[in-house]
Amino acid sequence: MVEPAGRTVGGHRRYRRDTVRATRGAEPVAAGRTVCYARVFSPDQGEQLKTQAARLGRHGAEAGFADIDVIADLGSGLNFRRKGLQRLLSEILRRRVARLVLVTKDRLLRFGSELLFRIRDFFRVEVIILDAVPDVSREEQLTEDLVETLTAFAPRL
């Protein structure tokens, strides 16, 4: 018999998901899986992509993470359809990821990363950013976003 973790004000029982899964014989979530995500903008940055992926993998090994998967992606930080990003999101939604390692936050997405970080919060995925930038003001963020947008679109002009 499963003991409830608590009751609501109305008297409804609440159970912990992991307890219910364990009683049904379901396999526990792969709690130790680490995904390292590397991305560059263009094919001529192939060496940078290799260096970035190697650095992420090395960090995971040095930190003692057992199950490490490195996803290397090529494409714009504005493109949500990148194969690697889609694979990462799919793995998170399937609860197969315990932690995500990035070199910088913008390697994931230039814009909209807050949405992915909210999803990450919901699925309790730890995020490690190797080159984390200290908190900056809204004006500095806006300036950085504007420069990044101009940099991304300048080659198309």
Tab-separated table of C-alpha atoms in Angstrom:
chain	number	residue	atom	x	y	z
A	1	MET	CA	0.000	0.000	0.000
A	2	VAL	CA	1.235	3.459	-0.912
A	3	GLU	CA	1.145	6.093	1.800
A	4	PRO	CA	-0.015	9.539	0.666
A	5	ALA	CA	2.557	12.309	0.837
A	6	GLY	CA	-0.143	14.645	2.100
A	7	ARG	CA	-3.704	15.810	1.781
A	8	THR	CA	-5.295	18.904	0.328
A	9	VAL	CA	-7.553	21.214	2.319
A	10	GLY	CA	-10.509	19.375	0.778
A	11	GLY	CA	-9.183	16.000	1.991
A	12	HIS	CA	-7.849	14.670	-1.331
A	13	ARG	CA	-4.791	12.456	-1.057
A	14	ARG	CA	-1.594	13.455	-2.862
A	15	TYR	CA	1.094	10.920	-3.789
A	16	ARG	CA	4.685	11.384	-4.878
A	17	ARG	CA	5.223	10.357	-8.493
A	18	ASP	CA	8.439	8.437	-7.774
A	19	THR	CA	6.713	6.429	-5.004
A	20	VAL	CA	3.827	5.459	-7.276
A	21	ARG	CA	6.208	4.534	-10.115
A	22	ALA	CA	8.277	2.380	-7.758
A	23	THR	CA	5.223	0.445	-6.538
A	24	ARG	CA	4.176	-0.257	-10.125
A	25	GLY	CA	7.630	-1.621	-10.925
A	26	ALA	CA	8.461	1.182	-13.321
A	27	GLU	CA	12.092	2.002	-13.898
A	28	PRO	CA	13.272	5.122	-12.123
A	29	VAL	CA	14.046	8.167	-14.204
A	30	ALA	CA	17.616	8.248	-15.516
A	31	ALA	CA	18.631	10.656	-12.796
A	32	GLY	CA	22.302	10.804	-13.679
A	33	ARG	CA	22.144	11.596	-17.400
A	34	THR	CA	24.043	14.701	-18.453
A	35	VAL	CA	23.547	16.413	-21.807
A	36	CYS	CA	26.220	18.830	-23.003
A	37	TYR	CA	24.941	21.153	-25.734
A	38	ALA	CA	27.311	22.937	-28.136
A	39	ARG	CA	26.268	25.217	-31.024
A	40	VAL	CA	27.880	27.433	-33.624
A	41	PHE	CA	26.284	29.601	-36.289
A	42	SER	CA	27.950	28.526	-39.544
A	43	PRO	CA	29.778	25.558	-41.081
A	44	ASP	CA	33.056	27.502	-41.261
A	45	GLN	CA	33.085	27.463	-37.425
A	46	GLY	CA	33.507	23.688	-37.371
A	47	GLU	CA	36.713	23.838	-35.333
A	48	GLN	CA	35.023	26.033	-32.735
A	49	LEU	CA	32.188	23.510	-32.503
A	50	LYS	CA	34.655	20.659	-31.926
A	51	THR	CA	36.506	22.692	-29.285
A	52	GLN	CA	33.256	23.646	-27.555
A	53	ALA	CA	31.979	20.047	-27.544
A	54	ALA	CA	35.315	18.731	-26.244
A	55	ARG	CA	35.359	21.313	-23.450
A	56	LEU	CA	31.844	20.378	-22.375
A	57	GLY	CA	32.613	16.657	-22.417
A	58	ARG	CA	35.829	17.220	-20.477
A	59	HIS	CA	33.971	19.253	-17.850
A	60	GLY	CA	31.398	16.465	-17.449
A	61	ALA	CA	34.102	13.847	-17.007
A	62	GLU	CA	36.045	16.002	-14.512
A	63	ALA	CA	32.843	16.644	-12.536
A	64	GLY	CA	32.328	12.886	-12.263
A	65	PHE	CA	29.133	12.659	-14.294
A	66	ALA	CA	28.675	9.071	-15.465
A	67	ASP	CA	26.244	9.184	-18.402
A	68	ILE	CA	27.331	12.054	-20.688
A	69	ASP	CA	25.816	12.834	-24.080
A	70	VAL	CA	27.262	15.675	-26.175
A	71	ILE	CA	24.929	17.281	-28.711
A	72	ALA	CA	26.712	19.436	-31.307
A	73	ASP	CA	24.410	21.691	-33.312
A	74	LEU	CA	24.908	23.962	-36.287
A	75	GLY	CA	22.654	26.920	-36.980
A	76	SER	CA	21.349	30.257	-35.871
A	77	GLY	CA	20.522	30.902	-32.245
A	78	LEU	CA	17.225	32.280	-33.534
A	79	ASN	CA	16.209	28.978	-35.167
A	80	PHE	CA	14.065	26.725	-32.973
A	81	ARG	CA	14.094	23.931	-35.596
A	82	ARG	CA	17.712	22.831	-35.153
A	83	LYS	CA	17.963	19.046	-34.927
A	84	GLY	CA	20.120	19.099	-31.826
A	85	LEU	CA	17.840	21.542	-30.006
A	86	GLN	CA	14.798	19.454	-30.919
A	87	ARG	CA	16.530	16.316	-29.642
A	88	LEU	CA	17.513	18.050	-26.395
A	89	LEU	CA	13.984	19.304	-25.796
A	90	SER	CA	12.537	15.872	-26.558
A	91	GLU	CA	14.900	14.224	-24.058
A	92	ILE	CA	13.998	16.765	-21.355
A	93	LEU	CA	10.262	16.254	-21.941
A	94	ARG	CA	10.758	12.493	-21.633
A	95	ARG	CA	12.482	13.067	-18.272
A	96	ARG	CA	15.735	11.546	-19.473
A	97	VAL	CA	17.969	14.480	-18.557
A	98	ALA	CA	19.245	15.270	-15.059
A	99	ARG	CA	21.551	18.127	-16.033
A	100	LEU	CA	22.341	20.316	-19.013
A	101	VAL	CA	25.817	21.776	-19.506
A	102	LEU	CA	26.376	24.838	-21.715
A	103	VAL	CA	29.415	26.996	-22.394
A	104	THR	CA	27.244	30.142	-22.370
A	105	LYS	CA	23.485	30.692	-22.096
A	106	ASP	CA	23.245	31.986	-25.661
A	107	ARG	CA	24.565	28.703	-27.084
A	108	LEU	CA	21.103	27.309	-26.434
A	109	LEU	CA	19.040	30.155	-27.926
A	110	ARG	CA	19.610	33.844	-28.551
A	111	PHE	CA	15.986	34.669	-27.775
A	112	GLY	CA	13.415	32.558	-25.982
A	113	SER	CA	15.863	30.779	-23.714
A	114	GLU	CA	13.702	31.834	-20.757
A	115	LEU	CA	10.974	29.507	-22.042
A	116	LEU	CA	13.382	26.584	-22.130
A	117	PHE	CA	14.649	27.461	-18.659
A	118	ARG	CA	11.046	27.404	-17.360
A	119	ILE	CA	10.594	23.960	-18.914
A	120	ARG	CA	13.870	22.979	-17.289
A	121	ASP	CA	12.544	24.177	-13.915
A	122	PHE	CA	9.372	22.135	-14.331
A	123	PHE	CA	11.312	18.948	-15.133
A	124	ARG	CA	13.960	19.699	-12.491
A	125	VAL	CA	16.895	19.694	-14.875
A	126	GLU	CA	20.022	21.258	-13.405
A	127	VAL	CA	21.739	23.716	-15.753
A	128	ILE	CA	25.465	24.330	-15.573
A	129	ILE	CA	26.837	27.296	-17.537
A	130	LEU	CA	30.620	27.216	-17.707
A	131	ASP	CA	31.132	30.859	-18.685
A	132	ALA	CA	28.236	32.369	-16.748
A	133	VAL	CA	27.999	36.132	-16.926
A	134	PRO	CA	27.041	37.916	-13.694
A	135	ASP	CA	23.631	39.566	-13.621
A	136	VAL	CA	23.484	42.641	-15.829
A	137	SER	CA	20.998	45.497	-15.984
A	138	ARG	CA	17.983	45.460	-18.332
A	139	GLU	CA	19.631	48.159	-20.448
A	140	GLU	CA	22.788	46.061	-20.860
A	141	GLN	CA	20.697	43.009	-21.764
A	142	LEU	CA	18.759	45.012	-24.339
A	143	THR	CA	21.985	46.382	-25.826
A	144	GLU	CA	23.499	42.888	-26.022
A	145	ASP	CA	20.315	41.529	-27.647
A	146	LEU	CA	20.327	44.331	-30.211
A	147	VAL	CA	23.993	43.739	-31.086
A	148	GLU	CA	23.398	39.967	-31.341
A	149	THR	CA	20.412	40.515	-33.628
A	150	LEU	CA	22.361	42.844	-35.891
A	151	THR	CA	25.290	40.389	-35.930
A	152	ALA	CA	22.988	37.508	-36.835
A	153	PHE	CA	21.273	39.347	-39.683
A	154	ALA	CA	24.235	41.341	-41.059
A	155	PRO	CA	25.557	38.454	-43.235
A	156	ARG	CA	22.147	38.186	-44.909
A	157	LEU	CA	22.291	41.793	-46.046
